Amino acid sequence: ILSYFNVKALGEPIRLLLAHANIEFIDNRVENTGWETLKEVTAWGKLPILVEGDFKLSQSTAIL
């Protein structure tokens, strides 16, 4: 699951890379109303975050 805001910014290169590599993923586009709940469970309270099972990775460059 890739979670990022519904804008073309830090999450877009990750989306493009995953699509180019034919890696299936859930594109969780976060709206402002859902961000406060999600912020509490993210590392450093920031997005993007990539979750695969129990593995969580944050920071756009690290994910790429």
XYZ file of C-alpha atoms in Angstrom, residues 2-59:
58
model
C 1.448 3.330 -1.041
C -0.100 6.207 0.866
C 0.348 9.785 -0.251
C -1.785 12.850 -0.817
C -3.893 13.074 -3.956
C -1.382 15.348 -5.726
C 1.494 14.883 -8.147
C 4.392 15.582 -5.818
C 6.691 13.299 -3.782
C 4.458 10.256 -4.260
C 4.216 10.477 -8.043
C 7.722 9.167 -8.896
C 7.062 6.194 -6.625
C 3.742 5.483 -8.351
C 5.418 5.722 -11.760
C 8.307 3.442 -10.764
C 5.982 0.790 -9.359
C 3.803 0.949 -12.482
C 6.837 0.786 -14.786
C 8.158 -2.261 -12.920
C 4.714 -3.923 -13.177
C 4.499 -4.153 -9.401
C 0.921 -4.306 -8.221
C 0.169 -1.930 -5.369
C -2.737 -0.230 -3.688
C -2.619 3.493 -4.406
C -4.050 5.020 -1.229
C -4.571 8.684 -2.090
C -5.083 10.532 1.156
C -7.486 13.451 1.322
C -7.222 16.190 3.957
C -10.093 14.695 5.959
C -8.313 11.349 6.398
C -4.855 12.729 7.088
C -5.244 13.427 10.818
C -6.048 9.779 11.548
C -3.240 8.462 9.359
C -0.698 10.981 10.681
C -0.729 9.325 14.105
C 0.532 5.994 12.720
C 3.133 7.229 10.218
C 6.833 7.575 10.895
C 7.570 11.152 11.848
C 3.964 12.049 10.951
C 4.801 12.356 7.258
C 3.962 10.841 3.895
C 4.662 9.026 1.597
C 4.681 5.648 3.287
C 4.896 2.228 1.677
C 3.519 -0.728 3.621
C 3.998 -4.377 2.675
C 2.766 -6.722 5.405
C 4.566 -5.775 8.622
C 7.232 -3.826 6.722
C 6.840 -0.028 6.624
C 9.094 2.328 4.714
C 8.825 6.093 4.678
C 10.575 9.007 2.960
